[in-house]
Coordinates of N, CA, C and O and ligand atoms in Angstrom, one line a residue:
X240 N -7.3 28.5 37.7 CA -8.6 28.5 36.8 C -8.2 29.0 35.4 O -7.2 29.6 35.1
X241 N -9.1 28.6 34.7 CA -9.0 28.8 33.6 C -10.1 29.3 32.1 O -11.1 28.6 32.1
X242 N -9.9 30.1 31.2 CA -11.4 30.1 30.2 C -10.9 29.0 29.6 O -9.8 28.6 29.4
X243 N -12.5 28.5 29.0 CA -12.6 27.0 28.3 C -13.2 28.3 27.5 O -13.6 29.4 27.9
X244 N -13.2 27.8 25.8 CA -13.5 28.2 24.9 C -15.1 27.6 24.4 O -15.2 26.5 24.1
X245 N -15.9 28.3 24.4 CA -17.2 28.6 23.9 C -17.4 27.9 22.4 O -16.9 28.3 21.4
X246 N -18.2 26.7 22.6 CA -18.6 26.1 21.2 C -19.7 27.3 20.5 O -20.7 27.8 21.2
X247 N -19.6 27.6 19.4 CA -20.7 28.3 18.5 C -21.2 27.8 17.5 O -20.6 27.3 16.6
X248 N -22.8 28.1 17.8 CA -23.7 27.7 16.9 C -23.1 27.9 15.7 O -22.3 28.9 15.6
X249 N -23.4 26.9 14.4 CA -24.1 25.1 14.6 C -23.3 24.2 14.7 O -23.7 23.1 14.2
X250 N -22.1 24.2 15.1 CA -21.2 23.5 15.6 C -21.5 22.3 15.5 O -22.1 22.3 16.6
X251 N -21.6 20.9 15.2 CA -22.3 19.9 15.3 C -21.9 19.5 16.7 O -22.6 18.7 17.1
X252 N -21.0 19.8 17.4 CA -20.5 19.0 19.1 C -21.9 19.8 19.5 O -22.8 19.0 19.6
X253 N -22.1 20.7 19.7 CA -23.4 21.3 20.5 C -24.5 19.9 20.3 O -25.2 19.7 21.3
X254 N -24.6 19.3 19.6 CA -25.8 18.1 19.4 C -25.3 16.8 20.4 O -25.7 15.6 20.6
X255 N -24.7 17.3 20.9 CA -23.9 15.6 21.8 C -24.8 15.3 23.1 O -25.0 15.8 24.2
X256 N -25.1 14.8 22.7 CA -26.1 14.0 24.4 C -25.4 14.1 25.6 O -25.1 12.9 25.8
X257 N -25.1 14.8 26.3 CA -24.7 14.4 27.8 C -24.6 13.4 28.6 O -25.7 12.9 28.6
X258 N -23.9 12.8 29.3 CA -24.0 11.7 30.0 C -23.8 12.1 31.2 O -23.0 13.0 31.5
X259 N -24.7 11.5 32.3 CA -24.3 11.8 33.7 C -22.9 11.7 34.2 O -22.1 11.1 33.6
X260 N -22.6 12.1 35.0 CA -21.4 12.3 35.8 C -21.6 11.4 36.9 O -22.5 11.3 37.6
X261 N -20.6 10.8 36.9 CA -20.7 9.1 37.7 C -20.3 9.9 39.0 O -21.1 9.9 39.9
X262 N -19.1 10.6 39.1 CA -18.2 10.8 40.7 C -17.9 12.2 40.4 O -17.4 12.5 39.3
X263 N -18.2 13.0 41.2 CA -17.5 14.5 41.3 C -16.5 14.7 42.2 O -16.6 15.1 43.4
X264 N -15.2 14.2 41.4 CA -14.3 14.2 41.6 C -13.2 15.2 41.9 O -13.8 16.1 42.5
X265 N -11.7 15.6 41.7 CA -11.2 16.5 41.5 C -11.3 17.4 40.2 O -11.4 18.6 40.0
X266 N -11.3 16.2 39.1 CA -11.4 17.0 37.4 C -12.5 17.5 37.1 O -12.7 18.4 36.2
X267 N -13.7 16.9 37.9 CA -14.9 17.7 37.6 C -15.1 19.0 38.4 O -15.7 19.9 37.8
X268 N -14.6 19.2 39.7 CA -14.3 20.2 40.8 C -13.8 21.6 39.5 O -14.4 22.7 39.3
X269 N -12.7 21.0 38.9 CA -11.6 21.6 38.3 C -12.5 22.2 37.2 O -12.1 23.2 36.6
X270 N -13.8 21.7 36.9 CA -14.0 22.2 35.4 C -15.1 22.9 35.7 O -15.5 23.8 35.0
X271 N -15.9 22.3 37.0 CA -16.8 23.7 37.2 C -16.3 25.4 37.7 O -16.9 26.5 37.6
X272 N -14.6 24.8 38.3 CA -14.4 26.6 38.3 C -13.8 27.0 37.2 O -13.2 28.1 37.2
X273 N -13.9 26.5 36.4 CA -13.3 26.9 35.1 C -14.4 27.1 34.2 O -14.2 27.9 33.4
X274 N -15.8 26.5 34.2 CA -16.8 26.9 33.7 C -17.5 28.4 34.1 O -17.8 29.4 33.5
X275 N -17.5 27.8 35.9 CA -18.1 29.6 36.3 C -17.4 30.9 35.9 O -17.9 32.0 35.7
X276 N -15.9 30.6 35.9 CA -15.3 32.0 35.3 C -15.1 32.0 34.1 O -14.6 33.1 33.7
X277 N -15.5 31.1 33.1 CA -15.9 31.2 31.6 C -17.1 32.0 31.7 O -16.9 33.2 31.4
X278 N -18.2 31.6 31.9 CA -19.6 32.2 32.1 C -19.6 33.5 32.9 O -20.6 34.1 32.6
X279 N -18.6 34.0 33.8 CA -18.4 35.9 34.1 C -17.7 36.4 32.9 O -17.6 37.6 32.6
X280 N -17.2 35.6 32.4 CA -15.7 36.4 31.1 C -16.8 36.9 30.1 O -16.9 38.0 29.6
X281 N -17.6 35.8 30.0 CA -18.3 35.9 29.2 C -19.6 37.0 29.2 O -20.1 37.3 28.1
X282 N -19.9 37.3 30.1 CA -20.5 37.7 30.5 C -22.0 36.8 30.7 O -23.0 37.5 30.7
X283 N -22.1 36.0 30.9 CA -23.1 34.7 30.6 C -23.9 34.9 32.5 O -23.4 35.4 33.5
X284 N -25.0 34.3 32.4 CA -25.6 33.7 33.3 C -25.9 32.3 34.0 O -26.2 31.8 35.0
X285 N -25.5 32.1 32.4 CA -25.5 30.2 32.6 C -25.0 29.5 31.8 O -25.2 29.7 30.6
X286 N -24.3 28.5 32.3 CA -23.4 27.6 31.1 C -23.6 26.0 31.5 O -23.6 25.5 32.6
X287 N -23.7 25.6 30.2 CA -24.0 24.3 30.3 C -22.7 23.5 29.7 O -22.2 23.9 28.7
X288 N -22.2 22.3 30.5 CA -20.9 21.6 29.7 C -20.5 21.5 28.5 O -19.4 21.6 28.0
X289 N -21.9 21.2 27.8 CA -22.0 20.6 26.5 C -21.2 22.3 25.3 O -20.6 22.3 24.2
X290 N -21.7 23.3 26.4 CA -21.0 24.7 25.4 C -19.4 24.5 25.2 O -18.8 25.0 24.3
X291 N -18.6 23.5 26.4 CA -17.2 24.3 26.3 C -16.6 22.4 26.1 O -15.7 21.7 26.5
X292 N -17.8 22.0 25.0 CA -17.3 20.3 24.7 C -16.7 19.7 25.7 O -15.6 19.2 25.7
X293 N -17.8 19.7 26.8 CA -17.6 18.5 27.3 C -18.8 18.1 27.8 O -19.8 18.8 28.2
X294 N -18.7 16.7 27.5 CA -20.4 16.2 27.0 C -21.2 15.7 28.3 O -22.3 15.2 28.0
X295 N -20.9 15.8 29.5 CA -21.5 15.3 30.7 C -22.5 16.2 31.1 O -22.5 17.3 30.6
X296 N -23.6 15.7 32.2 CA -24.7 16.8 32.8 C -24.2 17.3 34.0 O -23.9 16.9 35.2
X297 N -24.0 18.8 33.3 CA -23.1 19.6 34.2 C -23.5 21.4 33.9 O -22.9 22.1 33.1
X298 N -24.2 21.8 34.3 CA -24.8 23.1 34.4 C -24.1 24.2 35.7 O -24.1 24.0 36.9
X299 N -23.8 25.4 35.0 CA -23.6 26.4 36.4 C -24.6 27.6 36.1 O -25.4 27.6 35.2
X300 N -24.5 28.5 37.0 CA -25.4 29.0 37.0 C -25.2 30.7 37.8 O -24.5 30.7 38.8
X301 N -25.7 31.6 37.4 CA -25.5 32.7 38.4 C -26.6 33.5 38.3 O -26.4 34.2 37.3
X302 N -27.9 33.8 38.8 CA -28.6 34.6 38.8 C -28.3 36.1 39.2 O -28.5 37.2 38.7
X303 N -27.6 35.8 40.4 CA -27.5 37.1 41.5 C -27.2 38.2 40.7 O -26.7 38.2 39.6
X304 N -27.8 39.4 41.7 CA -27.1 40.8 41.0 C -26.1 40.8 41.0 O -25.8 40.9 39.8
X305 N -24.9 40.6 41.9 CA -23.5 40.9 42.1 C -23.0 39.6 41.6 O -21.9 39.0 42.0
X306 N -23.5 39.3 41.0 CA -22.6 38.0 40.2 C -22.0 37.0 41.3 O -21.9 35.9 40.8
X307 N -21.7 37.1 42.6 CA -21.2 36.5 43.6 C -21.9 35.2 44.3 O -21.5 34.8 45.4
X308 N -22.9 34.6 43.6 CA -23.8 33.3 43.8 C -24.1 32.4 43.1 O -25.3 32.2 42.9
X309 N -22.8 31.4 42.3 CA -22.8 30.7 41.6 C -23.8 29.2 42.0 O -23.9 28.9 43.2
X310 N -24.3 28.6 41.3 CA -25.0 27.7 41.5 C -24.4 26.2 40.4 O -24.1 26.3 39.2
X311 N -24.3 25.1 41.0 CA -23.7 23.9 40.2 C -24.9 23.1 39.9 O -25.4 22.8 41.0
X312 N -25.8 22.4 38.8 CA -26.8 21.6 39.0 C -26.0 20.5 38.7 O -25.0 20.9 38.0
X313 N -25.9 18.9 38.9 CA -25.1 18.0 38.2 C -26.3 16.9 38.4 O -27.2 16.8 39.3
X314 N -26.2 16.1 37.5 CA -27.0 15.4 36.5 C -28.5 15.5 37.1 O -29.1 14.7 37.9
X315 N -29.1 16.9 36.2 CA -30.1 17.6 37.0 C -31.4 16.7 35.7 O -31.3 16.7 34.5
X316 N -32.4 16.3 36.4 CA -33.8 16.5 36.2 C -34.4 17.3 36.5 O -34.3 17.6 37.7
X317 N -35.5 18.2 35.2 CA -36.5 19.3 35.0 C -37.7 18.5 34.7 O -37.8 17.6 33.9
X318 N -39.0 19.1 35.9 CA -40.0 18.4 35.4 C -41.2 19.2 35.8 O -41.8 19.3 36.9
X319 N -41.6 20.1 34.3 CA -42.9 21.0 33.9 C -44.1 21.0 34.8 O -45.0 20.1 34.8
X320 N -44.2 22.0 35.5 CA -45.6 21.7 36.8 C -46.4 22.8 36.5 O -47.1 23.3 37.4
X321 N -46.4 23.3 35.2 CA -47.6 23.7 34.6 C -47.5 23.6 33.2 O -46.5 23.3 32.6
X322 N -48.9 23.8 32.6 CA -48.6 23.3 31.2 C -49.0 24.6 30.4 O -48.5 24.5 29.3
X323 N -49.4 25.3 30.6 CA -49.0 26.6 30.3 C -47.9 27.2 30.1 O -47.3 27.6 31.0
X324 N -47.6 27.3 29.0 CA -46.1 28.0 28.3 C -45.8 30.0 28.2 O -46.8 30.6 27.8
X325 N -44.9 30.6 28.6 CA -44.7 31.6 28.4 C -43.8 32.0 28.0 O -42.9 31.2 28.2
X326 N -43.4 33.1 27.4 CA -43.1 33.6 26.1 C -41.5 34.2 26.8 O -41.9 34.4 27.9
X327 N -40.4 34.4 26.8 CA -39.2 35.0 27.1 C -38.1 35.2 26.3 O -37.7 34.3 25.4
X328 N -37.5 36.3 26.5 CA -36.4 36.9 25.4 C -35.3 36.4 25.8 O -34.7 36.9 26.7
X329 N -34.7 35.1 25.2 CA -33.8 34.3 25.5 C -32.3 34.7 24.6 O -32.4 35.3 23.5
X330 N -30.9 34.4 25.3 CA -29.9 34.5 24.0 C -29.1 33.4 24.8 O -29.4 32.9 25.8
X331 N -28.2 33.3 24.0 CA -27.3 32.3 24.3 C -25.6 32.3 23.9 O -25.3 32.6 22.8
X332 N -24.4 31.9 24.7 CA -23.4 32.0 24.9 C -22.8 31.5 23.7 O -21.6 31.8 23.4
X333 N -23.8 30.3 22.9 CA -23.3 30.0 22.2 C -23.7 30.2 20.8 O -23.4 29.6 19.7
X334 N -24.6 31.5 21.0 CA -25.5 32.1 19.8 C -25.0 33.3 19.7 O -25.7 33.8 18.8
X335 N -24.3 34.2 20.0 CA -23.8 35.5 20.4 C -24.8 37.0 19.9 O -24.8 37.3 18.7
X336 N -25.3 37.3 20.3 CA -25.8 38.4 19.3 C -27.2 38.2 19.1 O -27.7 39.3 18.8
X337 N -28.0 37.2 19.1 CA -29.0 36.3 18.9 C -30.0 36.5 20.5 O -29.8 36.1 21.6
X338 N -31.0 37.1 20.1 CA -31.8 37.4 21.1 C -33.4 37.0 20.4 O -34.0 37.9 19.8
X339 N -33.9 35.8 20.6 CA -35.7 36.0 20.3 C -36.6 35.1 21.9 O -36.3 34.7 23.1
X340 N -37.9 35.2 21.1 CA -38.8 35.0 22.7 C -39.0 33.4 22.2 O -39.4 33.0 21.1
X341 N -38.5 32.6 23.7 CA -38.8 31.0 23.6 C -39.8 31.0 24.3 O -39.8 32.0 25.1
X342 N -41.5 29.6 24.2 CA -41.9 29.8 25.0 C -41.4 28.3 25.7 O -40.7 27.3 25.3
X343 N -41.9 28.5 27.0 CA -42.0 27.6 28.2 C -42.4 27.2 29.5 O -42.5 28.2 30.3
X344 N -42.8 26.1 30.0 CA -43.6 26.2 30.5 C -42.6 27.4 32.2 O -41.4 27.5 32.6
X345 N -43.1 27.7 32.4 CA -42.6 29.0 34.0 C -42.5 28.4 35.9 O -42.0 28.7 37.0
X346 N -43.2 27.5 35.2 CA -42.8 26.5 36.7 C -42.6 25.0 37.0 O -43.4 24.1 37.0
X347 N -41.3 25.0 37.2 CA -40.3 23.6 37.2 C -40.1 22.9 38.3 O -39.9 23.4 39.4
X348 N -40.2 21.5 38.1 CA -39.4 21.3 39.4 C -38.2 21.0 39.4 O -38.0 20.1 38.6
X349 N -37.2 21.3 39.9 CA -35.3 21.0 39.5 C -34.9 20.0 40.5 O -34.8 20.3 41.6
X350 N -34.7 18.3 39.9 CA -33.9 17.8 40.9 C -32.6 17.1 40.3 O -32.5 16.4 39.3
X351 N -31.6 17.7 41.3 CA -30.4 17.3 41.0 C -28.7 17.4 42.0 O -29.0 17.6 43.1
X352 N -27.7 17.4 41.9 CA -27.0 17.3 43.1 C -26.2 18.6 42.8 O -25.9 19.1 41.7
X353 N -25.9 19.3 44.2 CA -24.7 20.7 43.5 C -22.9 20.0 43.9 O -22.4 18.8 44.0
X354 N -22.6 20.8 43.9 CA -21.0 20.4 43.6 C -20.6 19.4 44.8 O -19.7 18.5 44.8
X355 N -21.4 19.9 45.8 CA -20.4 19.1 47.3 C -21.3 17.6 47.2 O -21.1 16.6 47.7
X356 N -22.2 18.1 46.3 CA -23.1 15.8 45.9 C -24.1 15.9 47.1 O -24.6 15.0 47.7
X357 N -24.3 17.2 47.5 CA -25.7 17.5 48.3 C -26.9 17.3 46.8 O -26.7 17.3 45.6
X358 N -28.3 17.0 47.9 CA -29.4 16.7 46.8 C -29.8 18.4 46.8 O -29.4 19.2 47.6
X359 N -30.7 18.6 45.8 CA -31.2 19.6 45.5 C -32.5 19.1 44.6 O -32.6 18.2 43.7
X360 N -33.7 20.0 45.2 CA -34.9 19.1 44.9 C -35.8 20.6 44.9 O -36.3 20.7 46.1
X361 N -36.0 21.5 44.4 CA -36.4 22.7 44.9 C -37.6 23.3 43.3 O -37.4 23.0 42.1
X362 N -38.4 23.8 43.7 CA -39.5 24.4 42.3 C -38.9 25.8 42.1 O -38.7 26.6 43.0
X363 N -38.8 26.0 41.0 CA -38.2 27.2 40.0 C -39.6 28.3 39.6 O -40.7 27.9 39.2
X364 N -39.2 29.3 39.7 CA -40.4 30.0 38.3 C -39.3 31.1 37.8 O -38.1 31.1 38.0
X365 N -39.9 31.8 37.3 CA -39.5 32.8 36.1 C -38.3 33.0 36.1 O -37.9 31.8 36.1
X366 N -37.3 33.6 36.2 CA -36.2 33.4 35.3 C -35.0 32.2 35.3 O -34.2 31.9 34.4
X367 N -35.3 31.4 36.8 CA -34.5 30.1 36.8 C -35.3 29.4 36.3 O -34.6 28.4 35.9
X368 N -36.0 29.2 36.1 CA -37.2 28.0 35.3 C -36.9 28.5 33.8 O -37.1 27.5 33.0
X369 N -36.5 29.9 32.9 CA -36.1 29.5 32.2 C -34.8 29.1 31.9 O -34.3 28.7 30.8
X370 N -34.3 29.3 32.8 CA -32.7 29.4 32.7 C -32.1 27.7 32.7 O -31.1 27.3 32.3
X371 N -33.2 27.0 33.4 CA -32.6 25.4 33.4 C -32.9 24.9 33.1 O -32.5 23.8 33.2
X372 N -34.0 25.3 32.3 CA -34.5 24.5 30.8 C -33.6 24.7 29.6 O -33.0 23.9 28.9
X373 N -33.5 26.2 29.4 CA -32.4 26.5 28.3 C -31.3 25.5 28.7 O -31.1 24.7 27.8
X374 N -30.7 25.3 29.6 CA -29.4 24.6 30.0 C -29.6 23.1 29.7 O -28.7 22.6 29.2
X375 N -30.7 22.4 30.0 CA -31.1 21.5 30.2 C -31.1 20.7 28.5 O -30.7 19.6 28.2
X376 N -31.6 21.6 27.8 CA -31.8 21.8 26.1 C -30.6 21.3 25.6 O -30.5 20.3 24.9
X377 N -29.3 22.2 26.0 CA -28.0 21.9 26.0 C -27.4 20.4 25.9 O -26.7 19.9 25.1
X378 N -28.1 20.0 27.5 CA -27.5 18.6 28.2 C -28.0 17.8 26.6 O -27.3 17.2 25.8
X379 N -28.9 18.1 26.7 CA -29.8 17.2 25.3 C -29.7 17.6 23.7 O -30.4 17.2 22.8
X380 N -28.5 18.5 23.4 CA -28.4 18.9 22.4 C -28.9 19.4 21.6 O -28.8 19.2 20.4
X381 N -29.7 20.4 22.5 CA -31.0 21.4 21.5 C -30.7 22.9 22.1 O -30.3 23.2 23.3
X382 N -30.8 23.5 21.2 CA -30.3 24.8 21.3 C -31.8 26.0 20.9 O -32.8 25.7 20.3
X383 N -31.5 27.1 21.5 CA -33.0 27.5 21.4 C -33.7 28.2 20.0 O -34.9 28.5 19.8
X384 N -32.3 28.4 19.0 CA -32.7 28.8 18.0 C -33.7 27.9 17.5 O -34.5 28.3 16.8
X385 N -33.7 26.3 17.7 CA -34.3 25.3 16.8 C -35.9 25.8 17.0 O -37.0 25.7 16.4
X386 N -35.6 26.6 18.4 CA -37.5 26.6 18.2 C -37.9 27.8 17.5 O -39.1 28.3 17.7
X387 N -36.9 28.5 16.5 CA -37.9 29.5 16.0 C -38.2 29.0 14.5 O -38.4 27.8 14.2
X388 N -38.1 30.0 13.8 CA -38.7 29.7 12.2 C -37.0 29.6 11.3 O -35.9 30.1 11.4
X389 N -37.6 28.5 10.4 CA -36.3 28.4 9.6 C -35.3 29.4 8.9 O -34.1 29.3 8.8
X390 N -36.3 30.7 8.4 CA -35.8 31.7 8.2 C -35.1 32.9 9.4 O -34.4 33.9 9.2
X391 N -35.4 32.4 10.4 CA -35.0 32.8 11.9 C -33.7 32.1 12.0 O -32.7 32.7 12.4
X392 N -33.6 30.8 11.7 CA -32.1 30.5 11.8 C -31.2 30.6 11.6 O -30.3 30.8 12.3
X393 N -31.3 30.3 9.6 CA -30.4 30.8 8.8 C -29.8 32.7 9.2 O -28.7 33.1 9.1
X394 N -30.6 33.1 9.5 CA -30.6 34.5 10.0 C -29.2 34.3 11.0 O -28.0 34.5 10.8
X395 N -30.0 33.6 12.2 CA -28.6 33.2 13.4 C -27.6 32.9 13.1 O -26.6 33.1 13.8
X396 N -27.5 31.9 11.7 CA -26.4 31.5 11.4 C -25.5 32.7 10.8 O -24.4 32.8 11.2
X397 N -25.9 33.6 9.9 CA -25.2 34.8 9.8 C -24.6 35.8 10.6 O -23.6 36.5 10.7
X398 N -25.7 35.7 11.1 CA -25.0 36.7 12.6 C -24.0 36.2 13.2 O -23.1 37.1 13.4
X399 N -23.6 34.9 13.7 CA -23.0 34.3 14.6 C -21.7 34.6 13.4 O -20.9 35.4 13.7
X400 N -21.7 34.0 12.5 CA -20.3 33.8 11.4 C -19.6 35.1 11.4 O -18.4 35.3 11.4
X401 N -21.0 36.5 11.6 CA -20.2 37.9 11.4 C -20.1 38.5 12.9 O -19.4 39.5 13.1
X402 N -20.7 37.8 13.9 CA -19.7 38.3 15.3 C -18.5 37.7 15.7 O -17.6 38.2 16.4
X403 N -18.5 36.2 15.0 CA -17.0 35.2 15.4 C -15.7 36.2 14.8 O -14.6 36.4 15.3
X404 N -16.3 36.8 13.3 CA -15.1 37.3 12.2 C -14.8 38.9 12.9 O -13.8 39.4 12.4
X405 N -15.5 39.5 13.8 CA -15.2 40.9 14.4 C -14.8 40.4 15.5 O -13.8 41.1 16.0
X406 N -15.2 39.2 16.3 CA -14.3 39.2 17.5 C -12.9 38.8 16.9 O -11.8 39.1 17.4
X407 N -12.7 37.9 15.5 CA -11.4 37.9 15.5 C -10.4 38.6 14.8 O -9.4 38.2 14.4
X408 N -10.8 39.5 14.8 CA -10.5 40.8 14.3 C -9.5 41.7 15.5 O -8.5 42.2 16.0
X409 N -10.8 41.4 15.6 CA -10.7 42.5 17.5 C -10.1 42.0 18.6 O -10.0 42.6 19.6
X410 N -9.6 40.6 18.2 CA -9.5 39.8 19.2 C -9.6 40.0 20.5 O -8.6 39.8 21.3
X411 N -11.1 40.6 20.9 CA -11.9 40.6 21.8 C -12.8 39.9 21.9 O -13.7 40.1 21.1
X412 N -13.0 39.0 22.8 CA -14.4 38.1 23.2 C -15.5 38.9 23.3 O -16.6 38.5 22.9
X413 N -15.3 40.2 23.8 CA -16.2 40.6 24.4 C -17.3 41.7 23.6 O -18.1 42.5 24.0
X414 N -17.1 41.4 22.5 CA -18.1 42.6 21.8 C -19.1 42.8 22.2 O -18.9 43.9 22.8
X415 N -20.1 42.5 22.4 CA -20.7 42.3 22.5 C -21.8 42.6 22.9 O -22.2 43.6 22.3
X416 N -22.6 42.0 23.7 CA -24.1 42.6 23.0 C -24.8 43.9 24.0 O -25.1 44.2 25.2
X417 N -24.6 44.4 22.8 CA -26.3 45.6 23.6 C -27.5 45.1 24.4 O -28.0 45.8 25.3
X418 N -27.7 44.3 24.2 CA -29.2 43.6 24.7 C -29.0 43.8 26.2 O -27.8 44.0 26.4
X419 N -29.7 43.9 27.3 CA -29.8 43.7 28.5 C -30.6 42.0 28.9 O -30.6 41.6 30.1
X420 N -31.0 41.2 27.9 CA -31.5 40.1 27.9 C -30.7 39.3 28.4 O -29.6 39.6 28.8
X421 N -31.2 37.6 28.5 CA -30.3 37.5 29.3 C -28.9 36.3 28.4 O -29.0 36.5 27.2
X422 N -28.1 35.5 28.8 CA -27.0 34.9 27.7 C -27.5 34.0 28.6 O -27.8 34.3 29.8
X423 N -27.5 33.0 27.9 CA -27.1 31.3 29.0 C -26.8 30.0 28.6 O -26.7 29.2 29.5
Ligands
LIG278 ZN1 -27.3 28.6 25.7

C-alpha cells in the first residue's frame, strides 16, 4: 500500500467531473487501499478519488470509532429524502485548517456498489448523510468552501497556502488541526 498525495484547494484538478468506474478490477482494488490508508494518515474520515487525481466515482469512507470499518461507495447515487436542510461543521482533506457550517439536506438515500460489486441501496442521516454528499460534491467537482461567502473563500485560500508552507517546512503532513470536526 501506499499514500497518494492530497490535491489542495483551488487546485483546478479538484473541478474534474468523475466518471464511473466500468470494472473493479485489480488497479482499482489497488487504489482503494491506497485511498483508505491515505484517509487514516491523514487523519480523514472520508476521501473521495477526485482528492488524490483520480477522476472516477470512487469514495471511501470510515465513520467508526476505532477507525477499523472502512466503507467503499463506487459509482454511488445520493438522492435527498427531505427537503429540509441542516446546518454542519464541515472541513475537508483538501481544505486543511478550514472548518465552517454547510447546510444539507440530513436524510439521503445512497445507492451504489462496495468494493466486492455487491449493491448497496441503504438511507443515511446525520453524519453519513453528510459525509456522502460532501464526497459526492467531490465526484462533481464542488468543494464545500463554494458554499460559503466570497470573502470566506479568499480567507480559505490563505489559510490553505499558509498550512501547505508550515507543513513544508516541517515536512510533516500532519499538523494539524485542533478542530475535533470532522475532515472528508
Ligand atoms: Zn472534502
Amino acid at each position: 500500500m501506499a499514500l497518494l498525495p492530497i490535491l489542495s484547494y483551488p487546485d483546478p484538478r479538484l473541478r474534474t467531473i468523475a466518471a464511473p468506474v466500468k470494472e473493479v478490477n485489480a488497479e482499482i482494488k489497488t487504489l482503494i487501499s491506497n485511498m483508505i490508508e491515505t484517509m487514516y494518515d491523514a487523519d480523514g474520515i472520508g476521501l473521495a478519488a477526485s482528492q488524490v487525481d483520480r477522476h472516477i466515482q470512487l469514495i471511501v469512507m470510515d465513520l467508526s470509532e476505532n477507525k477499523d470499518k472502512p466503507v467503499v461507495f463506487i459509482n454511488p447515487k445520493v438522492t435527498p429524502l427531505v427537503e429540509e436542510k441542516q446546518p454542519y461543521e464541515e472541513g475537508c482533506l483538501s481544505v486543511p485548517d478550514v472548518y465552517d457550517k454547510v447546510e444539507r439536506p440530513n436524510k439521503v438515500r445512497i445507492e451504489a456498489l462496495d468494493a466486492e460489486g455487491n449493491a448497496i441501496d441503504e438511507i443515511a442521516e446525520g453524519l453519513l448523510a453528510v459525509c456522502i454528499q460532501h464526497e459526492m460534491d467531490h465526484l462533481n467537482g464542488v468543494i464545500f468552501v463554494d458554499y460559503l461567502s466570497r470573502l470566506k473563500q479568499t480567507r480559505a485560500r490563505d489559510k490553505v497556502k499558509k498550512v501547505l508552507k508550515i507543513r513544508e517546512k516541517q515536512n510533516d503532513k500532519s499538523v494539524a488541526s485542533q478542530s475535533e470536526t470532522i475532515n472528508v
